[in-house]
PDB file of C-alpha atoms in Angstrom:
ATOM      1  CA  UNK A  24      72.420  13.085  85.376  1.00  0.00           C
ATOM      2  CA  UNK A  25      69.173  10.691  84.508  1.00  0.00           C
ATOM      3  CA  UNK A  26      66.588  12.768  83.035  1.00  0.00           C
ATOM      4  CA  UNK A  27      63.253  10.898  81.564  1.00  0.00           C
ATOM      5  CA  UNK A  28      64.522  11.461  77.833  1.00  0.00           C
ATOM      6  CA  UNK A  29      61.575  10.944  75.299  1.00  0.00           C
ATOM      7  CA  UNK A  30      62.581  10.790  71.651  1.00  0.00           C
ATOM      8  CA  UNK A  31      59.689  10.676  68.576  1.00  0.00           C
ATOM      9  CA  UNK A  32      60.765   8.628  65.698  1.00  0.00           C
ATOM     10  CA  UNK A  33      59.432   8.070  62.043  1.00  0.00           C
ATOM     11  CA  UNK A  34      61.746   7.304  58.688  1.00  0.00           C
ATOM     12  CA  UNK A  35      59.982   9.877  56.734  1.00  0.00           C
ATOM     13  CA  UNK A  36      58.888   8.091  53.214  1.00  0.00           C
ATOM     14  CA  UNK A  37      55.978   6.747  52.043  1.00  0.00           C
ATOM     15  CA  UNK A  38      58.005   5.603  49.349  1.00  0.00           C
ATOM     16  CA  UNK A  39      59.938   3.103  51.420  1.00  0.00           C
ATOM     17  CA  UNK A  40      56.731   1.603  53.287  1.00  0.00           C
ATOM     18  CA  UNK A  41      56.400  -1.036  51.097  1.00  0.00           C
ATOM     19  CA  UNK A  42      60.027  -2.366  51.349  1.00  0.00           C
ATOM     20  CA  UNK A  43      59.802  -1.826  55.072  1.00  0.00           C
ATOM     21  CA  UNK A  44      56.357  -4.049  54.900  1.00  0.00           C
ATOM     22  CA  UNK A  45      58.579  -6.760  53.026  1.00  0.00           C
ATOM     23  CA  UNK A  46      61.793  -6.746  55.282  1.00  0.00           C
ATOM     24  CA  UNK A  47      58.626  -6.969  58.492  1.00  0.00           C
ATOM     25  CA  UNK A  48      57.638  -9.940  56.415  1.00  0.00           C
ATOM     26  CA  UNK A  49      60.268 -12.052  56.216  1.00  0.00           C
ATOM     27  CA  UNK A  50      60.575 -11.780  59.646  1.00  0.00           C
ATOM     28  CA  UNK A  51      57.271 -13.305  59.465  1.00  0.00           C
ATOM     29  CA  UNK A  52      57.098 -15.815  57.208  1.00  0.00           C
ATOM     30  CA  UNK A  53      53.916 -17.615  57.684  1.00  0.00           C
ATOM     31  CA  UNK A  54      52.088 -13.832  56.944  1.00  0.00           C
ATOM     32  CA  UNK A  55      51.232 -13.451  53.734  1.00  0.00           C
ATOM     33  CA  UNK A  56      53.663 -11.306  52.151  1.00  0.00           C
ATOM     34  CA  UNK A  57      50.582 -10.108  49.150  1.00  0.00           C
ATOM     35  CA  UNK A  58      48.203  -9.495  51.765  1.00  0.00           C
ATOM     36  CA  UNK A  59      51.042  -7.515  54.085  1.00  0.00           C
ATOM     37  CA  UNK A  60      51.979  -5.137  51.042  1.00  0.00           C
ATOM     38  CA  UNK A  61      48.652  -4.805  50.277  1.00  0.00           C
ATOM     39  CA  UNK A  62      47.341  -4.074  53.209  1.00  0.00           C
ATOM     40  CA  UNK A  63      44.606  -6.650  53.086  1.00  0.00           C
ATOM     41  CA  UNK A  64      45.531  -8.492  55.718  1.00  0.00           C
ATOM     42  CA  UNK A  65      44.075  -8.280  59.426  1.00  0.00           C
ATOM     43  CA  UNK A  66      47.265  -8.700  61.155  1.00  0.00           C
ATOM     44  CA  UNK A  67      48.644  -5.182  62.127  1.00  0.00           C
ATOM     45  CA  UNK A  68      51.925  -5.239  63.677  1.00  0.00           C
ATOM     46  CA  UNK A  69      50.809  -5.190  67.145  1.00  0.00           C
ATOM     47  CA  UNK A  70      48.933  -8.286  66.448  1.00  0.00           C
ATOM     48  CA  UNK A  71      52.274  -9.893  65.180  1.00  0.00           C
ATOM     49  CA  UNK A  72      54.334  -8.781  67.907  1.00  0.00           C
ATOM     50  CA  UNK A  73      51.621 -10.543  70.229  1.00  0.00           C
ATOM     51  CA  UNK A  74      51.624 -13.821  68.550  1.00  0.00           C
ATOM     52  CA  UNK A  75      55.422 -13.598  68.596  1.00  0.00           C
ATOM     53  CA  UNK A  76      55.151 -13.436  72.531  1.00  0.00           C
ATOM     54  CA  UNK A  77      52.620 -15.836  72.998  1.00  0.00           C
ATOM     55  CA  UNK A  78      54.786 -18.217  70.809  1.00  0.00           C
ATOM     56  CA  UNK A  79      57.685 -17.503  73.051  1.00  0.00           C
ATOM     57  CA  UNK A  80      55.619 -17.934  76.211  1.00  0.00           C
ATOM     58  CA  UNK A  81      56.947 -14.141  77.041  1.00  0.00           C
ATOM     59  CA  UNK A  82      54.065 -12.841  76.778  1.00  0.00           C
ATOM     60  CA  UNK A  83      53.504 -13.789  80.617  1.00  0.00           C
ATOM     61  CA  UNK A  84      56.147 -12.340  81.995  1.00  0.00           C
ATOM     62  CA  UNK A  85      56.287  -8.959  79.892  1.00  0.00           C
ATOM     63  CA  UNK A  86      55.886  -6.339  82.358  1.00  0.00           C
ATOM     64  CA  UNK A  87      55.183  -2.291  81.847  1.00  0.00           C
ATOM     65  CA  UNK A  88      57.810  -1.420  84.538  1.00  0.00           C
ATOM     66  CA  UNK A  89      61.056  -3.187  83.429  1.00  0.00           C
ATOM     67  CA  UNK A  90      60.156  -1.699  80.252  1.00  0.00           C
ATOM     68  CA  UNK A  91      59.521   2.126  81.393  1.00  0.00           C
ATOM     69  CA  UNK A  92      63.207   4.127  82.031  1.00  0.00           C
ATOM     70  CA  UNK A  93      60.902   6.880  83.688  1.00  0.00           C
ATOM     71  CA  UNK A  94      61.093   5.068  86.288  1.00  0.00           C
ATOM     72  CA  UNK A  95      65.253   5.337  87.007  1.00  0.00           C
ATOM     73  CA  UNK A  96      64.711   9.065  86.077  1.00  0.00           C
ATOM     74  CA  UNK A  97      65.993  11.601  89.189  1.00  0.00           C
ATOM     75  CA  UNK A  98      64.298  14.198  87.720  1.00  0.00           C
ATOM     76  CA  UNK A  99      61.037  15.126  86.510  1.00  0.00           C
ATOM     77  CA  UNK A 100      62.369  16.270  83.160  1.00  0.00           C
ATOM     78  CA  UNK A 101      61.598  15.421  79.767  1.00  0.00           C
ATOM     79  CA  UNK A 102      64.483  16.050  76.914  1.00  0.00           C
ATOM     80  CA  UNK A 103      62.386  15.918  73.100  1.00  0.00           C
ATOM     81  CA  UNK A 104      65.807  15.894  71.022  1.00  0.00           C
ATOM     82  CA  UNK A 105      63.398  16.157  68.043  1.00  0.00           C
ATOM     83  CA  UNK A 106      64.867  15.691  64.642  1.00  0.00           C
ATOM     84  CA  UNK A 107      63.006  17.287  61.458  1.00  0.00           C
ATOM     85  CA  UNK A 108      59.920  15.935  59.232  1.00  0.00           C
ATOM     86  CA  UNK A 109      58.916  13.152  61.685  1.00  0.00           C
ATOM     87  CA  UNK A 110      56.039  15.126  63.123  1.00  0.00           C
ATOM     88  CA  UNK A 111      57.934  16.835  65.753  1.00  0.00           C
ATOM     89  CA  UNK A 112      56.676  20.413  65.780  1.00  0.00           C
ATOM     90  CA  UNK A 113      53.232  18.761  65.878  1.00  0.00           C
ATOM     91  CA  UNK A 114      54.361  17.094  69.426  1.00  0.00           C
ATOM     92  CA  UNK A 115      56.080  20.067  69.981  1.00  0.00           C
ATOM     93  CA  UNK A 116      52.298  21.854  70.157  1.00  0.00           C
ATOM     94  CA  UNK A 117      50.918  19.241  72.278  1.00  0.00           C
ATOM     95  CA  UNK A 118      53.476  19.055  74.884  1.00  0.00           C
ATOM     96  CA  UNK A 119      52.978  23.006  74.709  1.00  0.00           C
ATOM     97  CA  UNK A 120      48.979  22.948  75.736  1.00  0.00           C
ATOM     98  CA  UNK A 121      49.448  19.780  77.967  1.00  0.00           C
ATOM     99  CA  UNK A 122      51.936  21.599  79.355  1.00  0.00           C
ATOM    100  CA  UNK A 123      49.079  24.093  80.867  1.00  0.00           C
ATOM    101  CA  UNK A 124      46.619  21.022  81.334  1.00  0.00           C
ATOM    102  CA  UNK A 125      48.861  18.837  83.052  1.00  0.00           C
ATOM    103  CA  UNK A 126      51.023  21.682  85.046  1.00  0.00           C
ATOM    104  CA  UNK A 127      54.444  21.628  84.018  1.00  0.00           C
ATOM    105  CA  UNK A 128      57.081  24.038  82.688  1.00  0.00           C
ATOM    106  CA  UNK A 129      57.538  24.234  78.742  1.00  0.00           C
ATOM    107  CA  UNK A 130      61.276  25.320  77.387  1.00  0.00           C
ATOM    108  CA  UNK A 131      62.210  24.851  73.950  1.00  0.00           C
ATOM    109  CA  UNK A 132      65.777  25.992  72.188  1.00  0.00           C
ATOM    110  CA  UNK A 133      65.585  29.398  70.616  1.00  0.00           C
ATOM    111  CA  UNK A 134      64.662  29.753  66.783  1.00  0.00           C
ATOM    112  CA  UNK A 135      68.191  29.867  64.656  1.00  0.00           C
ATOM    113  CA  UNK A 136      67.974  30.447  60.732  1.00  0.00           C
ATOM    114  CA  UNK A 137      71.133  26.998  60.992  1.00  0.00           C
ATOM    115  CA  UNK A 138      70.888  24.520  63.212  1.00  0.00           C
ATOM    116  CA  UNK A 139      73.753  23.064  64.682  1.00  0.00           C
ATOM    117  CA  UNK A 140      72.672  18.921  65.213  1.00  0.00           C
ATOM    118  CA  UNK A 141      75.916  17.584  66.183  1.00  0.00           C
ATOM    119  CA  UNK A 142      77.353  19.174  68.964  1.00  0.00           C
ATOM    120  CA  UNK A 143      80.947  18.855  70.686  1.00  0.00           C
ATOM    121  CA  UNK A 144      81.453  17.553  74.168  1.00  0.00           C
ATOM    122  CA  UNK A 145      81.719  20.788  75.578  1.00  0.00           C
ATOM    123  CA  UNK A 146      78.666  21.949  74.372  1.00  0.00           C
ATOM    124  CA  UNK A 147      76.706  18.988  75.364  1.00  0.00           C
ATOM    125  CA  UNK A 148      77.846  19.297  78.955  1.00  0.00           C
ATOM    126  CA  UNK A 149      76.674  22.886  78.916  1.00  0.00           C
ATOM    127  CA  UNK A 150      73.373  22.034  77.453  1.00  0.00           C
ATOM    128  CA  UNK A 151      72.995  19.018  80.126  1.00  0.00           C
ATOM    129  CA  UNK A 152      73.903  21.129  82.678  1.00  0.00           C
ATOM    130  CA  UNK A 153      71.407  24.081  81.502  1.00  0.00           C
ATOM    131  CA  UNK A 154      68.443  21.388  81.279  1.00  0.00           C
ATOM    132  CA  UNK A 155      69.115  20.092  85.071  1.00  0.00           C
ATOM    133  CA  UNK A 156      68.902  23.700  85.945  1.00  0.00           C
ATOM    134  CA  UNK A 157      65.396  23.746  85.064  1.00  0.00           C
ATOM    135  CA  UNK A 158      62.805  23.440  87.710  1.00  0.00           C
ATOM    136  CA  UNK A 159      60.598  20.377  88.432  1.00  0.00           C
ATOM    137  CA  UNK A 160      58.144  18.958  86.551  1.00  0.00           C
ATOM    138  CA  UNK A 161      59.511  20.496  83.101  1.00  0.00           C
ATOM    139  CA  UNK A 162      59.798  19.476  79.387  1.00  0.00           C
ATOM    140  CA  UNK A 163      63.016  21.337  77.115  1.00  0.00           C
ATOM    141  CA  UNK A 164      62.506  20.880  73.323  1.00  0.00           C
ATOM    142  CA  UNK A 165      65.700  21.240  71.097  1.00  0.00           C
ATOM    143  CA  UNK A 166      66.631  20.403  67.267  1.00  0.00           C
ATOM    144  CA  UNK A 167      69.676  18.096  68.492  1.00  0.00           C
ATOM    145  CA  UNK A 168      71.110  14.298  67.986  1.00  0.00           C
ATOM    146  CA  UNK A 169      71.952  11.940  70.259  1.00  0.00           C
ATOM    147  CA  UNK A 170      75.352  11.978  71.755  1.00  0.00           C
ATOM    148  CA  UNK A 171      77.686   9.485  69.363  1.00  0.00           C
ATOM    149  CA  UNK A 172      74.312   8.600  67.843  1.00  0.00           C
ATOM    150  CA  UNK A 173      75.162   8.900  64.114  1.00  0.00           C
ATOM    151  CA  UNK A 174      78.737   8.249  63.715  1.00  0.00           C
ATOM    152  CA  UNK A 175      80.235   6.174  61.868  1.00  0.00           C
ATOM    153  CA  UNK A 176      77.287   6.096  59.471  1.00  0.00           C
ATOM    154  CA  UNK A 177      75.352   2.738  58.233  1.00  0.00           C
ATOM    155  CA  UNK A 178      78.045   0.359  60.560  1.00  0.00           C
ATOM    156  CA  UNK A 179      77.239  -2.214  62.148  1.00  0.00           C
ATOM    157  CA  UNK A 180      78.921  -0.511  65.499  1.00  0.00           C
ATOM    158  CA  UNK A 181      76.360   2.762  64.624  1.00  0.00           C
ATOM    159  CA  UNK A 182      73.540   0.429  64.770  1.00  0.00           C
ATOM    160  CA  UNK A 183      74.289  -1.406  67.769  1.00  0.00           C
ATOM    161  CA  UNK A 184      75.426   1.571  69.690  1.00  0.00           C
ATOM    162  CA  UNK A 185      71.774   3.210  68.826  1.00  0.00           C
ATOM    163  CA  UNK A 186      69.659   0.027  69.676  1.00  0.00           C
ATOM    164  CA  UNK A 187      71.827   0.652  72.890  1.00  0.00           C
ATOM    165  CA  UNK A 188      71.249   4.446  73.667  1.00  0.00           C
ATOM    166  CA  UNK A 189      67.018   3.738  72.788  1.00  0.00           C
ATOM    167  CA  UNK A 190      67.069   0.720  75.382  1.00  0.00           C
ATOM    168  CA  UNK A 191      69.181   2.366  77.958  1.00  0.00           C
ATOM    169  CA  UNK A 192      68.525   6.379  77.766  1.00  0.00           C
ATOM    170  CA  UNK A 193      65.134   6.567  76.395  1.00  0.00           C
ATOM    171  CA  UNK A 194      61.702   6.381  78.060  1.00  0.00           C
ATOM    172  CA  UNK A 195      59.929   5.985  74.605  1.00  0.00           C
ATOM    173  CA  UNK A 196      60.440   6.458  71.162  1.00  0.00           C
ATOM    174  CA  UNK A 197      57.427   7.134  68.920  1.00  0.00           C
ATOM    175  CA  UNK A 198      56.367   5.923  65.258  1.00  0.00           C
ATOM    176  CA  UNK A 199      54.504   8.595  63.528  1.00  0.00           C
ATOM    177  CA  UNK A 200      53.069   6.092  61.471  1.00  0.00           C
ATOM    178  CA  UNK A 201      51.367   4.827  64.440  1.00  0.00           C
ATOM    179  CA  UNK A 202      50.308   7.818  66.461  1.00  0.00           C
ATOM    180  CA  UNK A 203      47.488   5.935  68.243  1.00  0.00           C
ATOM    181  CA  UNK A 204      50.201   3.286  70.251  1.00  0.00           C
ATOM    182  CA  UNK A 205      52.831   5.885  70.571  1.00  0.00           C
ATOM    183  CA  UNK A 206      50.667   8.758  71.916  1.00  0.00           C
ATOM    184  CA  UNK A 207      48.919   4.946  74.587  1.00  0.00           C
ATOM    185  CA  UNK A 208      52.438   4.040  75.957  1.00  0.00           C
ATOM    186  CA  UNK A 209      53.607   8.097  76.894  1.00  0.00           C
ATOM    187  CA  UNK A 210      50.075   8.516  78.468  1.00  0.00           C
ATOM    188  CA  UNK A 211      50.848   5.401  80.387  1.00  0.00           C
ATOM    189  CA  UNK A 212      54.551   5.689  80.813  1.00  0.00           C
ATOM    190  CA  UNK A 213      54.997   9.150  81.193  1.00  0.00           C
ATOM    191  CA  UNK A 214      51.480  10.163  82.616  1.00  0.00           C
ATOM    192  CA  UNK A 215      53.259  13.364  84.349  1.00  0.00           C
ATOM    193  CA  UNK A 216      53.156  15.097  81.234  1.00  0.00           C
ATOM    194  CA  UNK A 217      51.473  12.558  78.796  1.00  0.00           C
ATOM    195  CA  UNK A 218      48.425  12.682  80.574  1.00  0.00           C
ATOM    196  CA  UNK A 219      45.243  13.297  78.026  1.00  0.00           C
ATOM    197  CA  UNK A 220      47.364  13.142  75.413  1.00  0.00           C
ATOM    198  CA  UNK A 221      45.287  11.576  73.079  1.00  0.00           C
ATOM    199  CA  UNK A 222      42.058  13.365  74.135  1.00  0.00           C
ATOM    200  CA  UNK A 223      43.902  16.875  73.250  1.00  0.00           C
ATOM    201  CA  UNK A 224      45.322  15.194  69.802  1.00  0.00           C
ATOM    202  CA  UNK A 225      41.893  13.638  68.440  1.00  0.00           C
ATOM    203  CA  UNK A 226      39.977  17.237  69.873  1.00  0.00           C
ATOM    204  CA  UNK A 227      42.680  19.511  67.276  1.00  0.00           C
ATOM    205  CA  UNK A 228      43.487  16.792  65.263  1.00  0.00           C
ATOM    206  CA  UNK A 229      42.920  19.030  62.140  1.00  0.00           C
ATOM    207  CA  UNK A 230      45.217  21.786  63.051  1.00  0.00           C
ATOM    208  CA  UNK A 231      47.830  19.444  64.587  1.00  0.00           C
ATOM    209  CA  UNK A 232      47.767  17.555  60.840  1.00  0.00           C
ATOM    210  CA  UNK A 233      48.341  21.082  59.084  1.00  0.00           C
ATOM    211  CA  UNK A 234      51.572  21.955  60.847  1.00  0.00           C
ATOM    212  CA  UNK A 235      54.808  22.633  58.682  1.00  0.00           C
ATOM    213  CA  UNK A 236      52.899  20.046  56.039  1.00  0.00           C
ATOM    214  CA  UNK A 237      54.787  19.862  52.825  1.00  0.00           C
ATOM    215  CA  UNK A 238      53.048  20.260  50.158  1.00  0.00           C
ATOM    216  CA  UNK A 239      55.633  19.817  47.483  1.00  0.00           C
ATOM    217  CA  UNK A 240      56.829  16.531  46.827  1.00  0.00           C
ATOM    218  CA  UNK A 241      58.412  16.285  43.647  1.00  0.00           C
ATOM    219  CA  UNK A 242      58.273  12.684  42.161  1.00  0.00           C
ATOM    220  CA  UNK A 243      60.903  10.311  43.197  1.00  0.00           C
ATOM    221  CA  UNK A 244      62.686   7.514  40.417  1.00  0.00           C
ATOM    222  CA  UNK A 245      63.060   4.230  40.676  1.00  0.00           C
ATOM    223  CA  UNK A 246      66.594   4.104  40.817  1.00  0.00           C
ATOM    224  CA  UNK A 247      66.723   6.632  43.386  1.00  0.00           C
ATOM    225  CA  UNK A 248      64.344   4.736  45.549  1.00  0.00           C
ATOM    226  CA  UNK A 249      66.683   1.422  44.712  1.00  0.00           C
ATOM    227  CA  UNK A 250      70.061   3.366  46.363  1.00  0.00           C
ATOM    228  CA  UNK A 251      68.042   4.238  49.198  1.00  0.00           C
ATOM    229  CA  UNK A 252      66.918   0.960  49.554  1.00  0.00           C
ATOM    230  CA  UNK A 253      70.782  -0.960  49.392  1.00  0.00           C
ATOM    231  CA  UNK A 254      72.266   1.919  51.273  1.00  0.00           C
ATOM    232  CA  UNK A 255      69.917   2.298  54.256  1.00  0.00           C
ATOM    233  CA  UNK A 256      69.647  -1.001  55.425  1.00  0.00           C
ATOM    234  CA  UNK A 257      70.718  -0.468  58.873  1.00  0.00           C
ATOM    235  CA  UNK A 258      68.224   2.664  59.552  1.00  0.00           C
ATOM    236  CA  UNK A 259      65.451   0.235  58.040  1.00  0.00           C
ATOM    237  CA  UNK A 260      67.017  -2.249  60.886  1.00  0.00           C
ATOM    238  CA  UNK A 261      67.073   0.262  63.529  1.00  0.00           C
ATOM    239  CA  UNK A 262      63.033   1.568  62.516  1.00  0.00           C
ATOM    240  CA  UNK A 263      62.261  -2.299  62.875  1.00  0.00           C
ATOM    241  CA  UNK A 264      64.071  -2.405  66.038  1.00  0.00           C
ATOM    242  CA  UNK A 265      62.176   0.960  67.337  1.00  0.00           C
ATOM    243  CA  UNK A 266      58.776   0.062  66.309  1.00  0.00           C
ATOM    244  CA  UNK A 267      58.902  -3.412  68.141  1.00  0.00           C
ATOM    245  CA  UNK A 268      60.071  -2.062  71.393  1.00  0.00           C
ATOM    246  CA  UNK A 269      57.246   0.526  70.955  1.00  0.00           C
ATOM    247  CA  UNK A 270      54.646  -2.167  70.490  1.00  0.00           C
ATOM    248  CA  UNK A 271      56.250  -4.377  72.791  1.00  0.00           C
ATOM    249  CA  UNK A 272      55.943  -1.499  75.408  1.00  0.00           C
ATOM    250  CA  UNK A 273      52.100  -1.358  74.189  1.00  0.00           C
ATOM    251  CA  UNK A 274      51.507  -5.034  75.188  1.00  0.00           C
ATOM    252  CA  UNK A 275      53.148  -4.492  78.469  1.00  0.00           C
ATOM    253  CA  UNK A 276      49.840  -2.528  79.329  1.00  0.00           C
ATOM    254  CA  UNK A 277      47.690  -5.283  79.126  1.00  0.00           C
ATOM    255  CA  UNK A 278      45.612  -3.068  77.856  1.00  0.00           C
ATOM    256  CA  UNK A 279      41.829  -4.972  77.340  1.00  0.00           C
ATOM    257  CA  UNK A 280      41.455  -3.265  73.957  1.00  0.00           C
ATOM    258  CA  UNK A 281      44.825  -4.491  72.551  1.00  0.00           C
ATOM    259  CA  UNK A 282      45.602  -7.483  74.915  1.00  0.00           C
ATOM    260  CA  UNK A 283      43.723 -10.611  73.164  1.00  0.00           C
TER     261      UNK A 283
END
């Protein structure tokens, strides 16, 4: 079964921006790694990804439609397999009113007090089956992982396996932290159900920024932020990796506001 499969990703911690900054940098070493962290600089990581492909000569042959999976998709269905705190009930509520501008069927999964992320194989067959029973053009919504998208954890053979499933299964995975390319590319790749996507964000942009906001975040150490840091090297890979193909999807465009 293809289904367009749409999946909005964000590693949830301002407290790890700057090391993510740093690891960008040395990536980049002719950037300025003060002005980078400090945000003084006027490259923005779009800008870096389109010096990279100029520098590569790739830039002329990067095309929008070998990088859109809608495109192989038999079905006019969107999957969100949202995970928590990376913005997703907020896309949640703007699928759910572009769902009545754009004319297509909104389904989510049923409110549970646990839910279940990881689910055996027999379950995921039923839910696959259950979303291909839906009628055409619709979008189901559902607190679930990938399948064999976590396990083992922090391997090498995890990471790979998920760079994988987001190049092969995915029509577009989002960075919160850059709302204004992620909500561009599912306008233009997914226009179906994408369509005035950022027009209905920017005109409730104040209610969309005050759902399930947490307002308590207890201080973190230094030494907890350090574990993170050695331990989650591979998710800090695999946001890299995600953010890149986002932007790279951006350039595809050739959009005359962000190709110069």
């Amino acid at each position: 079964m293809a289904i367009s499969t749409t999946l909005f990703l964000y590693l949830h911690t301002r407290d790890l921006h700057t090391k993510l900054k740093e690891m960008e940098i040395k990536l980049q070493p002719d950037v300025s790694l003060s002005a980078q962290v400090s945000g003084e600089s006027g490259f923005s990581a779009v800008s870096i990804m389109m010096r990279q492909l100029k520098d590569s000569g790739e830039i002329e042959t990067l095309s929008a439609q070998s990088l859109n999976n809608t495109m192989k998709a038999e079905k006019d269905i969107v999957f969100f397999n949202r995970v928590p705190k990376v913005g997703s009930q907020t896309f949640m509520e703007l699928l759910r009113n572009l769902a009545m501008t754009n004319d297509f069927s909104f389904h989510r999964d049923q409110v549970q007090r646990v839910e279940t992320i990881r689910i055996p194989p027999a379950d995921q067959l039923a839910l696959a089956t259950m979303i291909n029973s839906y009628s055409t053009p619709s979008v189901y919504i559902k607190h679930v992982c990938f399948i064999n998208f976590t396990h083992p954890f922090n391997s090498d053979s995890a990471l790979q396996r998920a760079k994988t499933a987001v190049e092969k299964h995915y029509a577009v995975v989002g960075v919160l932290e850059d709302l204004n390319s992620t909500l561009t590319v599912l306008e233009h790749y997914i226009p179906k159900f994408f369509k005035g996507a950022t027009k209905t964000y920017q005109e409730q942009v104040e209610s969309y920024q005050k759902i399930n906001r947490n307002s308590f975040k207890p201080p973190v150490s230094e030494e907890v932020k350090d574990m993170v840091r050695r331990n989650f090297t591979r998710e800090i890979e695999f946001y890299h990796f995600c953010r890149q193909r986002l932007h790279r999807q951006l350039l595809a465009l050739k959009l005359p506001d962000v190709y110069r």
